[in-house]
Structure formats: structure tokens, C-alpha cells
Coordinates of C-alpha atoms in Angstrom, one line a residue:
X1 CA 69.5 -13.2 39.8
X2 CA 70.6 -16.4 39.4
X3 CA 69.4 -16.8 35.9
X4 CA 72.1 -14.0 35.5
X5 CA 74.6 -15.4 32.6
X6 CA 78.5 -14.0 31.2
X7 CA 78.1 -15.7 27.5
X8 CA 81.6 -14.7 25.7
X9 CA 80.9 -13.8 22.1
X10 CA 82.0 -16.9 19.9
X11 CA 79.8 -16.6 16.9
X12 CA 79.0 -14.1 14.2
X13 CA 75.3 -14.3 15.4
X14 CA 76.4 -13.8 18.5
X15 CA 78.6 -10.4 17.7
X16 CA 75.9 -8.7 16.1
X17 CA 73.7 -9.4 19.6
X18 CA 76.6 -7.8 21.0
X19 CA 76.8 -4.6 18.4
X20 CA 73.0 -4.3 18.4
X21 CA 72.4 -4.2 22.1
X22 CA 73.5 -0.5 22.3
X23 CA 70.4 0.8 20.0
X24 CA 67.9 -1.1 22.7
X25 CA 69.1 0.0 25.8
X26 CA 69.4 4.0 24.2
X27 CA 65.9 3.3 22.3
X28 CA 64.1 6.0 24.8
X29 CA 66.9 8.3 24.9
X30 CA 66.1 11.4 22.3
X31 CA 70.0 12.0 21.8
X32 CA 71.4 8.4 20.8
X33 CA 72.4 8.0 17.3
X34 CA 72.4 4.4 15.9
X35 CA 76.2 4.2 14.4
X36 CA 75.9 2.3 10.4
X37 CA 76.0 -1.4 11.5
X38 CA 78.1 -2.3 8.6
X39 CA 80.8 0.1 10.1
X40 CA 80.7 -1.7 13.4
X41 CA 80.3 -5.1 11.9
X42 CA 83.6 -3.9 10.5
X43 CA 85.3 -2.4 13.2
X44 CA 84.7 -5.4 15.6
X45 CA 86.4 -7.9 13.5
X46 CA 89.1 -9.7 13.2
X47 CA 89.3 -9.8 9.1
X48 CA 88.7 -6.1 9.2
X49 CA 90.3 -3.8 11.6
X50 CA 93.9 -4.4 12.2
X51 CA 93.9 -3.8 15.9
X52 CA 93.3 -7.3 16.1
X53 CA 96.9 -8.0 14.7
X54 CA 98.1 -6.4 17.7
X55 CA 95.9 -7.0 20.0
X56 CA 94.0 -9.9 21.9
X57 CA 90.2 -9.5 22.5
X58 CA 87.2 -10.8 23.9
X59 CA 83.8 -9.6 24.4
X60 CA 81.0 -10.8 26.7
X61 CA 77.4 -10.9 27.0
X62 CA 75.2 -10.9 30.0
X63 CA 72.1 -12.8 29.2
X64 CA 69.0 -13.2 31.8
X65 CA 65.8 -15.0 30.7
X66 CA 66.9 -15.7 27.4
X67 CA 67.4 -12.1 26.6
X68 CA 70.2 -9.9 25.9
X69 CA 71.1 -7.4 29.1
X70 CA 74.8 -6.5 29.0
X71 CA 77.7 -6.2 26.8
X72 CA 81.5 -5.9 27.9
X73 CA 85.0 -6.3 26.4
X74 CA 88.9 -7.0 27.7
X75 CA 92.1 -6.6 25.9
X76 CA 95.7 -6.3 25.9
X77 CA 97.1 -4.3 23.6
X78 CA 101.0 -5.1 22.7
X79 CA 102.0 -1.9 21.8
X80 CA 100.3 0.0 25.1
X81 CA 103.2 1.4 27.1
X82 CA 103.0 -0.1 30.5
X83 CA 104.5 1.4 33.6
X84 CA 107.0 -0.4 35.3
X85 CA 105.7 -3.1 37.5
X86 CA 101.9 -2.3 36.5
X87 CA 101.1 -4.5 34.0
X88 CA 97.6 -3.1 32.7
X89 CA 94.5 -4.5 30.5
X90 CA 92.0 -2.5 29.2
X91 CA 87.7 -2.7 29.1
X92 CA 85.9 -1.2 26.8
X93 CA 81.9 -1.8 24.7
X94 CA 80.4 -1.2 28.0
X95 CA 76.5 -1.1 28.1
X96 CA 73.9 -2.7 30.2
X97 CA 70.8 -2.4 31.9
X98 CA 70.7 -0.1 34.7
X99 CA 71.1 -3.2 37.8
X100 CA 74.4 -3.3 39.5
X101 CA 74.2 -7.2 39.5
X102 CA 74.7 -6.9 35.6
X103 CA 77.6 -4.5 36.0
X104 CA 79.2 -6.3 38.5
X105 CA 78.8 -9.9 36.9
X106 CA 80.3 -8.2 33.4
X107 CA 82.9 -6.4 35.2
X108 CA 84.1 -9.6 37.3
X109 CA 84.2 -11.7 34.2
X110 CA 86.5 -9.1 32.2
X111 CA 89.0 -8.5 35.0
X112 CA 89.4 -12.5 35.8
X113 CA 89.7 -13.1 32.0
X114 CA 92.6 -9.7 32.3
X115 CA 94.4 -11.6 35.8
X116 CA 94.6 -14.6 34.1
X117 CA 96.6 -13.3 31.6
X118 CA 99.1 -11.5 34.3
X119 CA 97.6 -8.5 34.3
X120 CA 97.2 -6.5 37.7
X121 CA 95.1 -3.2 36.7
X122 CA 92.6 -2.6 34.5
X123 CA 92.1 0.9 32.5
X124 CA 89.0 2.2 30.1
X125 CA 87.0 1.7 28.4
X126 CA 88.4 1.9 24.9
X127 CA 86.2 1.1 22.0
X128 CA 88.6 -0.9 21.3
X129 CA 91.7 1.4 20.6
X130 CA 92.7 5.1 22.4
X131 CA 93.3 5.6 18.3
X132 CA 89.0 4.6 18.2
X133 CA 86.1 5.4 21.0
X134 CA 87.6 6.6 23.8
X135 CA 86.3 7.0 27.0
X136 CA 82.8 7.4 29.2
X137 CA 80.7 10.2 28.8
X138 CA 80.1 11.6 32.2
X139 CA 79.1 15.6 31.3
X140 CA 77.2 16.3 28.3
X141 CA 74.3 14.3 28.0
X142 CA 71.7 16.9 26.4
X143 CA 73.3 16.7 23.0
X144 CA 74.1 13.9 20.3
X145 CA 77.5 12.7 20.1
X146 CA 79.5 13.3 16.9
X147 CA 80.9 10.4 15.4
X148 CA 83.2 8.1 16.7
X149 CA 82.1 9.8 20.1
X150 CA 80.6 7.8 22.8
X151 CA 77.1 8.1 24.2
X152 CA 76.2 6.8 27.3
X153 CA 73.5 6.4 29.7
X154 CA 73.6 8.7 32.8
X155 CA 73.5 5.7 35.0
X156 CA 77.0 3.9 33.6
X157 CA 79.2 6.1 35.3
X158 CA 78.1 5.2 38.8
X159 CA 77.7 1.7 37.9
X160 CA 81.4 1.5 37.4
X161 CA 82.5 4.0 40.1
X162 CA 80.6 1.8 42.5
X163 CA 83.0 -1.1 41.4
X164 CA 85.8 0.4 42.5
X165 CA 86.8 2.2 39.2
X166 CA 88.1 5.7 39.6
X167 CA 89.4 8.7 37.4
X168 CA 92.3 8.1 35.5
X169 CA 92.2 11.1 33.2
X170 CA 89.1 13.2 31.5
X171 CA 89.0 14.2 28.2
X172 CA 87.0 16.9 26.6
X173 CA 85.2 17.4 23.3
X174 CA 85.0 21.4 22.1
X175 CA 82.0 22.8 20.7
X176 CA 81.7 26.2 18.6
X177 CA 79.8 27.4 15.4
X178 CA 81.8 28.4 12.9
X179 CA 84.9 28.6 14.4
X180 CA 86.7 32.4 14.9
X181 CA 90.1 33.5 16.1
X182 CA 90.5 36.7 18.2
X183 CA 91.9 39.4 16.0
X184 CA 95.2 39.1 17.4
X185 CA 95.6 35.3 16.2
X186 CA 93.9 37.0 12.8
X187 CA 96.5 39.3 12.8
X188 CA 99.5 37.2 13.1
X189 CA 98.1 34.7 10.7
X190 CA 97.9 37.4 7.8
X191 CA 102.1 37.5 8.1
X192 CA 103.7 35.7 5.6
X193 CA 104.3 32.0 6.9
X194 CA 108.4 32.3 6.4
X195 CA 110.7 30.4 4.8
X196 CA 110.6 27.1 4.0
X197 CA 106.7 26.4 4.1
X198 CA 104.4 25.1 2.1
X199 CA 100.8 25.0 3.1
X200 CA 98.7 22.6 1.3
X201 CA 95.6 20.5 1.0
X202 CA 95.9 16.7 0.5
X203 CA 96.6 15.2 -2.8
X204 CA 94.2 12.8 -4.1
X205 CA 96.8 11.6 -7.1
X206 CA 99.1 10.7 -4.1
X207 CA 96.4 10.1 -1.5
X208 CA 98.5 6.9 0.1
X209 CA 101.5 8.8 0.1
X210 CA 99.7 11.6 2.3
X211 CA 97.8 9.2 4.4
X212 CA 101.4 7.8 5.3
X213 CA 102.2 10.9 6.1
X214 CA 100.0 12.3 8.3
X215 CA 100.8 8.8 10.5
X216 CA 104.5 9.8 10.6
X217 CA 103.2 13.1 11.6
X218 CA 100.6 11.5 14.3
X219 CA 102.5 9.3 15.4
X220 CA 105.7 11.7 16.7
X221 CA 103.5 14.6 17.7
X222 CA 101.5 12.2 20.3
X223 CA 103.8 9.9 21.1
X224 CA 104.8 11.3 24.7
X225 CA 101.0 11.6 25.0
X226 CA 99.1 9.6 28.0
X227 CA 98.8 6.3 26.6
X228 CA 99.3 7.0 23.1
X229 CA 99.9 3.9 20.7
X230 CA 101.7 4.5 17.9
X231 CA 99.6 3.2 14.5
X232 CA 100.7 0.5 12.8
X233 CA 101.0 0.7 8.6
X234 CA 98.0 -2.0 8.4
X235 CA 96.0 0.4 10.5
X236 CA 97.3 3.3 7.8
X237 CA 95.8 1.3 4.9
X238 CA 92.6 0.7 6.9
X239 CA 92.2 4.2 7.6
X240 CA 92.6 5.3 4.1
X241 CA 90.1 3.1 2.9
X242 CA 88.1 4.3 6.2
X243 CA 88.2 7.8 5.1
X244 CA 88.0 7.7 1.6
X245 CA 84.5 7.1 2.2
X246 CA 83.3 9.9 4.1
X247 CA 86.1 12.2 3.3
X248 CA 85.3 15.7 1.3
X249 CA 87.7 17.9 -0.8
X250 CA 89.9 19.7 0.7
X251 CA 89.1 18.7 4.3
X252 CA 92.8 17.4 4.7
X253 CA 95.9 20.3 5.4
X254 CA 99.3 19.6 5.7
X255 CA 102.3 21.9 6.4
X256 CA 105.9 21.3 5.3
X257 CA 108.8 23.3 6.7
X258 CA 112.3 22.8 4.9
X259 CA 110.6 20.0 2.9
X260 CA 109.7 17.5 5.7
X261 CA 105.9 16.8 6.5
X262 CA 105.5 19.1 10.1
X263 CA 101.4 19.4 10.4
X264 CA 98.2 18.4 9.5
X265 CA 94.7 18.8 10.3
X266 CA 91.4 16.2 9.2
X267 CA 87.6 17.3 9.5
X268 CA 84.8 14.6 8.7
X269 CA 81.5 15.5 8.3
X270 CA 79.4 14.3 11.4
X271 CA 78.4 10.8 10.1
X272 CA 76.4 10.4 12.6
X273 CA 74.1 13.6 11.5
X274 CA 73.8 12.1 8.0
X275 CA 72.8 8.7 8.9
X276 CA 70.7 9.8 12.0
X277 CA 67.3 8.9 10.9
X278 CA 68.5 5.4 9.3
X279 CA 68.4 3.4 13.0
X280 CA 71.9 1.7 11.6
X281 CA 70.5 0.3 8.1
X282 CA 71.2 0.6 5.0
X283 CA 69.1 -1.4 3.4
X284 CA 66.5 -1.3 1.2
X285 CA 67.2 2.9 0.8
X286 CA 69.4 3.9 3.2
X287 CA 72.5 4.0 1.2
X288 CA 70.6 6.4 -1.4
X289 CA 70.2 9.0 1.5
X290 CA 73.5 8.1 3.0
X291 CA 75.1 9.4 -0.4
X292 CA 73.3 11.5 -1.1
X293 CA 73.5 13.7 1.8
X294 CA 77.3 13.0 1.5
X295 CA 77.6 14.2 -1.8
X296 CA 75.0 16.3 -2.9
X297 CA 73.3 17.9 0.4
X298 CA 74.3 20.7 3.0
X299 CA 76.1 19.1 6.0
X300 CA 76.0 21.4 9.1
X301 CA 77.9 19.2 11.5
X302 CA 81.9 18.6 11.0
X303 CA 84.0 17.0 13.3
X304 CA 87.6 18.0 13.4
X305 CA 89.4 14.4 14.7
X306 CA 92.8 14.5 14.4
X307 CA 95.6 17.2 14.1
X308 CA 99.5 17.3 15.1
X309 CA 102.7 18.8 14.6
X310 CA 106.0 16.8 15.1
X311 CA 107.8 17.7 18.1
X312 CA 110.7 19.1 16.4
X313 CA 108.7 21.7 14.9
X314 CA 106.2 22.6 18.1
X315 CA 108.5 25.7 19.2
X316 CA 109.5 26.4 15.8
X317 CA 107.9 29.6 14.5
X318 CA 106.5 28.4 11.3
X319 CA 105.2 25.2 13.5
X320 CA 103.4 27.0 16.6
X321 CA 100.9 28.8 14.2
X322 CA 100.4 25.5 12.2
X323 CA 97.3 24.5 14.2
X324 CA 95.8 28.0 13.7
X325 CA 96.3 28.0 9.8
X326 CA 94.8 24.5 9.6
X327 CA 91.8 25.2 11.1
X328 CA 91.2 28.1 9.3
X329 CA 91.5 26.6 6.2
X330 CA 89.4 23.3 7.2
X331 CA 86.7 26.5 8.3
X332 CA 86.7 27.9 5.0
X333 CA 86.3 24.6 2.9
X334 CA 83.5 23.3 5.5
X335 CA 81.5 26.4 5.3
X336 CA 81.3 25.7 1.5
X337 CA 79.5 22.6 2.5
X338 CA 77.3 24.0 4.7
X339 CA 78.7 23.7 8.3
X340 CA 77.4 25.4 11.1
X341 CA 78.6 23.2 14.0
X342 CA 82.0 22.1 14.5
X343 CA 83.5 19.6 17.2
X344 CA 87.1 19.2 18.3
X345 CA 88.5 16.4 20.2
X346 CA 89.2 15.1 22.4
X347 CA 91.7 16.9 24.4
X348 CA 93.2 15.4 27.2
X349 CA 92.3 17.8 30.1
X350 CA 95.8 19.0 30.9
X351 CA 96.8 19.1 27.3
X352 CA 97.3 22.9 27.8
X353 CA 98.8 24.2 24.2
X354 CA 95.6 22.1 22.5
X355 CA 93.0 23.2 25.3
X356 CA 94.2 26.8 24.5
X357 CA 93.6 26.6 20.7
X358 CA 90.1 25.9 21.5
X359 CA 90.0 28.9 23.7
X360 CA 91.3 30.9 21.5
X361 CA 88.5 29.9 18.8
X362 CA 86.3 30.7 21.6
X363 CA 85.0 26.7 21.8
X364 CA 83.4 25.3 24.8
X365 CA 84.1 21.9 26.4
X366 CA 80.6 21.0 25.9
X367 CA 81.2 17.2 26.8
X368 CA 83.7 15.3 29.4
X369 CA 84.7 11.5 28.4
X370 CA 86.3 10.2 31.4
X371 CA 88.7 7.0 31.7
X372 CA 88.8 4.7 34.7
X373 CA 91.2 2.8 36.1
X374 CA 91.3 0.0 39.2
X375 CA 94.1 -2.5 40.5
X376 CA 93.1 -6.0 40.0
X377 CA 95.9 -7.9 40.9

């Protein structure tokens, strides 16, 4: 073991060791998807993703014989609430072989890197951002992940447990068909919507001014959530150009009540699905079936990411069905494209009113993410 080395990640030839190292160690597994490597190329750097304007990062690689074993991150996050007198880091971009000398070596590295910096517990992973990848996967193994969902090994989870890491919160990702509402919800969703309401789909003329607004919405409806961050306006204009790209018509619904922005809804198509069989590249003629599926073919996987309502409408009567009406009319554009599977999430686990709307559209938690946390100090 004592060839064992923590590299940190200094170079640009050294980061894409880091972002490939995931397709290796998931080569044998049937599920894994290889994300786009442009897209993580992207996400991963300082020039691109504004995280890194409010955020301090390293990663780490573990390196034995010359080859690539291990992968880790650490950062502090500015805008993370922390409790008082629990000053907390965060891990994240874990992956390794399945030795607990690598885990423990990448694990020791990114909590001295977090104590020298004054922090006392760590929390994660996060891939980089609670707003990004979120989480482990510790249930749900037999499927492949939707995008911007984590796959991991079987093995990770008592790696890290073994380190002293323990639950901090699960969250869960729903699975259904095409979703369906009991007849009751049906029902009460054929009333007229009330005064004051206008239901909508986004407007591509004004596609900034809606981006901008579904972040105002975002960020009140979650912002007593567990360790919600709020996101920034640079993060607004990265993820308009983000989803411009894979973005199809009509797949954005907003409500306004008394002409304030109250609720929206966003489904993707699985990204993942359409770039499954390209192992990450898009080069020489990747991007012709990357468009191509994207614009011309039958999706069957859609992934419904984000939704709120601001608080001030939540018990309002127009704003307690808002979550239904979206999601019906997300259903009836995504059928047009051809969808037949639909993912929602996450949902904290005791995020009751969300956990029940998937009930009610008779989803399963088909997959549990779990975040762990340990004092350090």
C-alpha cells in the first residue's frame, strides 16, 4: 500500500483523469451511463460554472502504480447556511476502487484539507452544488440513473459508512409511466383556476426574463429547505444557456396569481437516454445522433427536475393545485414527444406536501440518494 498516492488535481490533463475515472471503474456495470464529457469538462471548471465564484474547491486523485484509482473533492460553499457553532465543508466526486485503504487515504486528505480551513464537520457528497448531483445512491441500483442523477457502485456506501460517515438525510427519486392523478385530483383540476391566474408556458421571445423568474420563484419556495443555497444571477445565465440546449417546447409552465410569478414546473428529456450509447463522445458522429435524437426522434425518458411555488402562495387556493396543473401540462406536451417514463426528484424524505404529489400520481420511490455527514473537528 505504500505506493498508495493523494495527487490534488492541478492541471487540465490532470482534471480530465479525474472526470474520466468514473466510466472505468462502472465499465462492467450494465446500468452506468457515461455523462457528455464536454458537459463535465464544463461543469468542473472554473471559467465555466459559476459555483466557483462562490465557492472554493479542490479535487484529489488517488494514484497507485502509476495508475488512476480514486477520485475525491472538498469545498466550502459561502452561501451554505451553517448552524451555529458547526462550521461545515462538504465532499463530493466520490469514486474509487473497491479497497478501503483508497477510501480512507481520499477521505483523510479531504477532511485535513476542510480542518485546515476551520471547518469541524464534513457533509455530502455534492457534485459540486445541492443545486447539481446530489447525493449517494444507496437503493436502486438495477436501473440507469436519469440525468444529473448519480450512479454508484454498491460497494461506496459502506466504504464511507465504515469511515465514520452516517445519515444525514435521504432523498428519493419517483418513478411512473405516464403520469395519472386519481379522479378526485382530475376532478378538482377541471374547476376553473379563479381569479387572478394565468397559466402559461415559457416564452421564448422573453426566455431571460422567464429564466429570472423561475429563480425568484426557486429560490423563495426552497429557501427554508435543508441546506438549500439560494442561486446566484451568474448561475441564472449559466442555466439558461444550460437549458437552452436540451430544452423542448413547451416543457417550461409557470403560474401567475394577481400578476406576480407564483409556480413553475421544468421537464428535460433524459439526456442520459439520448447520449447512452456514445461512451461520453461526441466526436467524429456523435453530435449527429445527439441532435438528432433531440430534435427529430421519439424520447421516452423525461425527467421532471425542478418545480416550486413561493411561500406566500403554498396555502393559497389557486397555489396548492399549482403543482398538479403543471405536471399535467408537462404530461401532455411530453407525450407528444414520445415519453413513456418520467422521473421526479429528488424529494427530501420528509418533504411531505412533495412526497404526496408523487403519491397522488401513483409514482414510486424507485431510488434513495442518501447524504452523509461526520464531525471532524
Amino acid at each position: 500500500m505504500t505506493d498508495l498516492k493523494i495527487i490534488p488535481v492541478s492541471s487540465q490533463a490532470e482534471l480530465e483523469r479525474f472526470i474520466r475515472l468514473p466510466m472505468r471503474l462502472n465499465a462492467a456495470d450494465p446500468k452506468y451511463i457515461a455523462p457528455l464529457l464536454f458537459e463535465r469538462r464544463e461543469a468542473l471548471s472554473p471559467k465555466h460554472n459559476p459555483f466557483f465564484e462562490h465557492a472554493e474547491v479542490q479535487f484529489w486523485l488517488a494514484v497507485r502504480g502509476g495508475r488512476d484509482v480514486g477520485r475525491i473533492s472538498a469545498q466550502i460553499d459561502s452561501l451554505c447556511r451553517e448552524e451555529p457553532g458547526k462550521p461545515t465543508g462538504q465532499f463530493g466526486m466520490i469514486a474509487a476502487e473497491d479497497d478501503p485503504a483508497i477510501f480512507q487515504a481520499l477521505f483523510d486528505t479531504a477532511e485535513a484539507w476542510l480542518k485546515a480551513r476551520g471547518k469541524t464537520h464534513v457533509m455530502g457528497p455534492f457534485n459540486l452544488s445541492i443545486n447539481e448531483e446530489t447525493g449517494l445512491l444507496v437503493q436502486g441500483f438495477d436501473t440507469p440513473p436519469f440525468f444529473m442523477m448519480p450512479h454508484d457502485l454498491p460497494y461506496v456506501a459502506a466504504r464511507v459508512e465504515a469511515l465514520g460517515y452516517a445519515k444525514a438525510k435521504d432523498m428519493f427519486a419517483w418513478y411512473t409511466g405516464v403520469p395519472t392523478f386519481p379522479k378526485a385530483v382530475d376532478k378538482r383540476l377541471a374547476r376553473p383556476m379563479g381569479d387572478g391566474v394565468v397559466f402559461r408556458p415559457v416564452d421564448k421571445k422573453h426566455f431571460e426574463r422567464d429564466i429570472k423568474a423561475l429563480v425568484e420563484i426557486y429560490n423563495d419556495a426552497w429557501a427554508d429547505n435543508w441546506q438549500s443555497v439560494p442561486i446566484t444571477e451568474s448561475e441564472t445565465k449559466y442555466m439558461k444557456d444550460s437549458l437552452g440546449f436540451i430544452l423542448k417546447d413547451r416543457l417550461i409552465w409557470f403560474m401567475e396569481i394577481d400578476g406576480e410569478p407564483a409556480a413553475f414546473g421544468v421537464m428535460v428529456p433524459d439526456l442520459n437516454w439520448i447520449a447512452r450509447d456514445l461512451g461520453g463522445k461526441l466526436f467524429p458522429f456523435g453530435w449527429i445522433k445527439l441532435l438528432w435524437r433531440l430534435k427529430v426522434g421519439k424520447i421516452p425518458r423525461f425527467r421532471v427536475p425542478l418545480m416550486g411555488v413561493k411561500r406566500k402562495f403554498a396555502k393559497d387556493p389557486r397555489g396548492i393545485l399549482a403543482p398538479f396543473r403543471i405536471i399535467r401540462e408537462l404530461r401532455d406536451q411530453a407525450v407528444k414527444y414520445g415519453m413513456t417514463n418520467t422521473e421526479c426528484g429528488w424529494v427530501l424524505e420528509d418533504n411531505r406536501p412533495m412526497n404526496h404529489i408523487m403519491e397522488n400520481l401513483q409514482a414510486v420511490p424507485y431510488k434513495t440518494y442518501r447524504i452523509y455527514e461526520k464531525a471532524i473537528g
